[in-house]
CSV table of C-alpha atoms in Angstrom, one decimal:
chain,number,residue,atom,x,y,z
L,2,UNK,CA,-16.8,-25.1,-8.7
L,3,UNK,CA,-16.8,-21.4,-9.3
L,4,UNK,CA,-16.9,-20.8,-5.5
L,5,UNK,CA,-14.0,-23.3,-5.0
L,6,UNK,CA,-11.9,-21.6,-7.7
L,7,UNK,CA,-12.6,-18.2,-6.3
L,8,UNK,CA,-11.8,-19.4,-2.7
L,9,UNK,CA,-8.5,-20.9,-3.8
L,10,UNK,CA,-7.6,-17.8,-5.8
L,11,UNK,CA,-8.4,-15.7,-2.7
L,12,UNK,CA,-6.3,-17.9,-0.4
L,13,UNK,CA,-3.3,-17.7,-2.8
L,14,UNK,CA,-3.1,-14.0,-2.1
L,15,UNK,CA,-0.2,-13.5,0.5
L,16,UNK,CA,-1.5,-12.9,4.0
L,17,UNK,CA,-0.7,-9.3,4.6
L,18,UNK,CA,-2.1,-8.2,1.2
L,19,UNK,CA,-5.1,-10.3,1.7
L,20,UNK,CA,-5.9,-9.0,5.2
L,21,UNK,CA,-5.4,-5.3,4.3
L,22,UNK,CA,-7.3,-5.4,1.0
L,23,UNK,CA,-10.2,-7.4,2.6
L,24,UNK,CA,-10.4,-4.9,5.5
L,25,UNK,CA,-10.6,-2.0,3.1
L,26,UNK,CA,-13.4,-3.7,1.0
L,27,UNK,CA,-15.4,-4.7,4.1
L,28,UNK,CA,-15.1,-1.2,5.6
L,29,UNK,CA,-16.4,0.3,2.4
L,30,UNK,CA,-19.2,-2.2,2.3
L,31,UNK,CA,-20.2,-1.5,5.9
L,32,UNK,CA,-20.4,2.2,5.0
L,33,UNK,CA,-22.4,1.6,1.9
L,34,UNK,CA,-24.8,-0.6,3.9
L,35,UNK,CA,-25.0,2.2,6.5
L,36,UNK,CA,-23.9,0.0,9.3
L,37,UNK,CA,-21.3,2.6,10.1
L,38,UNK,CA,-20.5,6.1,8.9
L,39,UNK,CA,-17.3,7.8,7.8
L,40,UNK,CA,-17.6,10.0,10.8
L,41,UNK,CA,-16.8,7.0,12.9
L,42,UNK,CA,-13.7,6.2,10.9
L,43,UNK,CA,-11.8,9.4,10.1
L,44,UNK,CA,-8.6,10.6,11.6
L,45,UNK,CA,-9.2,13.1,14.4
L,46,UNK,CA,-6.4,13.7,16.9
L,47,UNK,CA,-8.7,15.2,19.5
L,48,UNK,CA,-11.1,12.2,19.4
L,49,UNK,CA,-8.2,9.8,19.5
L,50,UNK,CA,-6.1,11.3,22.3
L,51,UNK,CA,-8.8,13.0,24.4
L,52,UNK,CA,-11.7,10.7,23.9
L,53,UNK,CA,-9.6,7.5,23.5
L,54,UNK,CA,-11.2,6.5,20.2
L,55,UNK,CA,-8.0,4.6,19.3
L,56,UNK,CA,-9.6,2.6,16.5
L,57,UNK,CA,-9.4,5.8,14.3
L,58,UNK,CA,-5.6,5.2,14.1
L,59,UNK,CA,-6.4,2.2,11.9
L,60,UNK,CA,-9.8,2.9,10.3
L,61,UNK,CA,-8.6,6.0,8.6
L,62,UNK,CA,-6.4,3.8,6.5
L,63,UNK,CA,-9.3,1.5,5.5
L,64,UNK,CA,-11.8,3.8,3.9
L,65,UNK,CA,-11.3,5.1,0.4
L,66,UNK,CA,-14.6,6.8,-0.2
L,67,UNK,CA,-17.9,5.5,-1.6
L,68,UNK,CA,-18.0,2.8,-4.3
L,69,UNK,CA,-17.1,4.4,-7.6
L,70,UNK,CA,-14.2,5.0,-10.0
L,71,UNK,CA,-11.9,6.5,-7.4
L,72,UNK,CA,-12.5,3.6,-5.0
L,73,UNK,CA,-12.0,0.9,-7.7
L,74,UNK,CA,-8.9,2.7,-9.0
L,75,UNK,CA,-7.4,2.8,-5.5
L,76,UNK,CA,-8.3,-0.8,-4.7
L,77,UNK,CA,-6.8,-2.2,-7.9
L,78,UNK,CA,-3.5,-0.3,-7.3
L,79,UNK,CA,-3.5,-1.2,-3.6
L,80,UNK,CA,-4.1,-4.9,-4.3
L,81,UNK,CA,-1.6,-5.1,-7.2
L,82,UNK,CA,1.4,-3.3,-5.7
L,83,UNK,CA,0.9,-4.5,-2.2
L,84,UNK,CA,0.8,-8.1,-3.5
L,85,UNK,CA,3.8,-7.7,-5.7
L,86,UNK,CA,5.9,-6.2,-2.9
L,87,UNK,CA,4.9,-9.1,-0.6
L,88,UNK,CA,5.6,-11.7,-3.3
L,89,UNK,CA,8.8,-9.9,-4.5
L,90,UNK,CA,11.3,-8.1,-2.4
L,91,UNK,CA,9.4,-9.2,0.8
L,92,UNK,CA,9.0,-12.8,-0.1
L,93,UNK,CA,9.7,-14.9,3.0
L,94,UNK,CA,10.0,-11.7,5.1
L,95,UNK,CA,6.4,-11.2,6.3
L,96,UNK,CA,7.6,-9.6,9.5
L,97,UNK,CA,9.6,-7.0,7.6
L,98,UNK,CA,6.6,-6.3,5.5
L,99,UNK,CA,4.4,-5.8,8.5
L,100,UNK,CA,7.1,-3.6,10.0
L,101,UNK,CA,7.0,-1.4,6.9
L,102,UNK,CA,3.3,-1.1,7.3
L,103,UNK,CA,3.7,0.0,10.9
L,104,UNK,CA,6.6,2.4,10.1
L,105,UNK,CA,4.7,4.0,7.2
L,106,UNK,CA,1.5,4.2,9.1
L,107,UNK,CA,3.2,5.9,12.1
L,108,UNK,CA,4.9,8.4,9.9
L,109,UNK,CA,1.7,9.3,8.0
L,110,UNK,CA,-0.1,9.6,11.3
L,111,UNK,CA,2.5,12.1,12.5
L,112,UNK,CA,2.4,14.1,9.3
L,113,UNK,CA,-1.4,13.9,9.3
L,114,UNK,CA,-1.4,16.0,12.5
L,115,UNK,CA,0.0,18.9,10.4
L,116,UNK,CA,-1.7,18.5,7.0
L,117,UNK,CA,-5.3,18.1,8.1
L,118,UNK,CA,-6.0,14.9,6.2
L,119,UNK,CA,-8.9,12.8,7.5
L,120,UNK,CA,-8.2,9.6,5.5
L,121,UNK,CA,-4.8,8.3,4.8
L,122,UNK,CA,-5.5,5.1,2.8
L,123,UNK,CA,-4.7,6.6,-0.6
L,124,UNK,CA,-1.4,8.0,0.7
L,125,UNK,CA,-0.5,4.6,2.0
L,126,UNK,CA,-1.2,3.1,-1.4
L,127,UNK,CA,1.1,5.6,-3.0
L,128,UNK,CA,3.8,4.7,-0.5
L,129,UNK,CA,3.5,1.0,-1.5
L,130,UNK,CA,3.7,2.0,-5.2
L,131,UNK,CA,6.7,4.2,-4.5
L,132,UNK,CA,8.7,1.5,-2.7
L,133,UNK,CA,7.9,-1.0,-5.5
L,134,UNK,CA,8.8,1.4,-8.2
L,135,UNK,CA,12.2,2.2,-6.7
L,136,UNK,CA,13.0,-1.5,-6.2
L,137,UNK,CA,12.1,-2.2,-9.9
L,138,UNK,CA,13.8,0.7,-11.7
L,139,UNK,CA,14.1,-1.1,-15.1
L,140,UNK,CA,10.5,-2.0,-15.6
L,141,UNK,CA,8.8,-0.2,-18.4
L,142,UNK,CA,5.3,1.0,-17.7
L,143,UNK,CA,2.4,1.9,-19.9
L,144,UNK,CA,-0.4,4.1,-18.5
L,145,UNK,CA,-3.8,4.0,-20.2
L,146,UNK,CA,-1.9,3.2,-23.4
L,147,UNK,CA,-0.9,6.9,-23.6
L,148,UNK,CA,2.3,7.2,-21.6
L,149,UNK,CA,5.4,5.0,-21.6
L,150,UNK,CA,7.9,5.4,-18.8
L,151,UNK,CA,10.1,3.5,-16.4
L,152,UNK,CA,8.7,2.4,-13.0
L,153,UNK,CA,10.3,5.1,-10.8
L,154,UNK,CA,8.1,7.7,-12.5
L,155,UNK,CA,4.9,5.8,-11.7
L,156,UNK,CA,4.1,7.6,-8.4
L,157,UNK,CA,4.5,11.0,-10.1
L,158,UNK,CA,2.3,9.9,-13.0
L,159,UNK,CA,-0.4,8.9,-10.5
L,160,UNK,CA,-0.1,12.3,-8.8
L,161,UNK,CA,-0.5,14.0,-12.2
L,162,UNK,CA,-3.6,11.8,-12.8
L,163,UNK,CA,-5.0,12.8,-9.4
L,164,UNK,CA,-4.5,16.5,-10.4
L,165,UNK,CA,-6.4,16.0,-13.6
L,166,UNK,CA,-9.3,14.5,-11.7
L,167,UNK,CA,-9.4,17.5,-9.5
L,168,UNK,CA,-8.1,15.8,-6.3
L,169,UNK,CA,-5.6,17.3,-3.9
L,170,UNK,CA,-2.1,16.2,-4.5
L,171,UNK,CA,-1.2,16.6,-0.8
L,172,UNK,CA,-2.2,12.9,-0.3
L,173,UNK,CA,0.1,11.8,-3.1
L,174,UNK,CA,3.0,13.9,-1.9
L,175,UNK,CA,2.6,12.5,1.6
L,176,UNK,CA,2.7,8.9,0.2
L,177,UNK,CA,5.8,9.7,-1.9
L,178,UNK,CA,7.5,11.4,1.0
L,179,UNK,CA,6.9,8.5,3.4
L,180,UNK,CA,7.8,5.9,0.7
L,181,UNK,CA,11.1,7.8,0.0
L,182,UNK,CA,12.0,7.9,3.7
L,183,UNK,CA,11.5,4.2,4.1
L,184,UNK,CA,13.3,3.4,0.8
L,185,UNK,CA,16.3,5.6,1.8
L,186,UNK,CA,16.6,4.2,5.3
L,187,UNK,CA,16.1,0.6,4.2
L,188,UNK,CA,17.8,0.4,0.8
L,189,UNK,CA,20.1,3.4,0.4
L,190,UNK,CA,21.6,4.6,3.7
L,191,UNK,CA,22.8,1.1,4.9
L,192,UNK,CA,24.9,0.8,1.7
L,193,UNK,CA,26.5,4.2,2.0
L,194,UNK,CA,30.0,4.7,3.5
L,195,UNK,CA,29.5,5.0,7.2
L,196,UNK,CA,25.9,4.0,6.8
L,197,UNK,CA,24.0,1.6,9.0
L,198,UNK,CA,20.7,-0.2,9.1
L,199,UNK,CA,18.4,2.0,11.2
L,200,UNK,CA,15.1,0.1,10.6
L,201,UNK,CA,15.2,-3.2,12.4
L,202,UNK,CA,12.2,-5.4,12.6
L,203,UNK,CA,11.4,-6.2,16.2
L,204,UNK,CA,12.0,-9.8,17.2
L,205,UNK,CA,8.4,-10.2,18.4
L,206,UNK,CA,7.1,-9.5,14.8
L,207,UNK,CA,9.5,-12.1,13.4
L,208,UNK,CA,8.3,-14.7,15.9
L,209,UNK,CA,4.7,-14.0,15.0
L,210,UNK,CA,4.8,-13.7,11.2
L,211,UNK,CA,7.9,-15.4,9.8
L,212,UNK,CA,7.6,-19.0,8.9
L,213,UNK,CA,10.5,-21.3,8.0
L,214,UNK,CA,8.9,-23.1,5.1
L,215,UNK,CA,7.3,-21.7,1.9
L,216,UNK,CA,3.9,-23.0,0.9
L,217,UNK,CA,4.6,-25.4,-2.1
L,218,UNK,CA,1.2,-24.5,-3.6
L,219,UNK,CA,1.9,-20.7,-3.5
L,220,UNK,CA,1.3,-19.1,-6.9
L,221,UNK,CA,2.8,-15.6,-7.0
L,222,UNK,CA,1.8,-12.9,-9.5
L,223,UNK,CA,4.2,-12.6,-12.4
L,224,UNK,CA,6.2,-9.5,-11.6
L,225,UNK,CA,7.0,-9.1,-15.3
L,226,UNK,CA,3.5,-7.6,-15.6
L,227,UNK,CA,3.5,-5.0,-12.8
L,228,UNK,CA,0.6,-3.0,-14.1
L,229,UNK,CA,-1.6,-6.0,-14.9
L,230,UNK,CA,-4.3,-3.8,-16.3
L,231,UNK,CA,-4.8,-1.6,-19.4
L,232,UNK,CA,-3.6,1.5,-17.5
L,233,UNK,CA,-0.5,0.1,-15.9
L,234,UNK,CA,1.1,-2.8,-17.9
L,235,UNK,CA,4.8,-3.0,-18.0
L,236,UNK,CA,7.8,-5.2,-18.9
L,237,UNK,CA,11.4,-5.3,-18.0
L,238,UNK,CA,13.9,-3.6,-20.3
L,239,UNK,CA,15.4,-6.1,-22.7
L,240,UNK,CA,12.5,-8.5,-22.2
């Protein structure tokens, strides 16, 4: 019974969020079991372009370090905000969500050539948080029961938390920058006088990922509780 319940809960996670989160967990498990090493995963332009180790373009987004507080913190935020985006503003638009992944990953890879980052998964998580926060500007957040603020400040609060933990904020700034570029091109610029929609999801992605009918058994997370945990609960203003 417990297995069936867990399996059903797992299958209710929307496909892109399920695939990415699972890949991150399995990659970390493989490293912990010493089946692979981080040296086979990290972003290295020379190994990618001169030795054709193309997999590094993907694997550097999948490893968040050894199992510990930092890994669990990143996994919770990745799962939570990736899922809420897919179930919220990208509901029924899986191809557009995949395209955002590809666009964000490409930009981070290009920026990664200049900022000497070897793993970009945390920056990708911050990008997802940033896009969600800008699309839900009236949600009130509570961080660790200490800070109360509106959702658009969440990426900056997370950056401050990283700073307190002694981590480099370059990763957070990269995620915020890429998230802002996507949000501006997708949500802001098309609505400006003389603006146009620059980001267009390729037809092939729509043919592969978009389905005409919603699953009647689908059970989305309540977006009224965006944090979902003691350090990130929130509610809409006036709620």
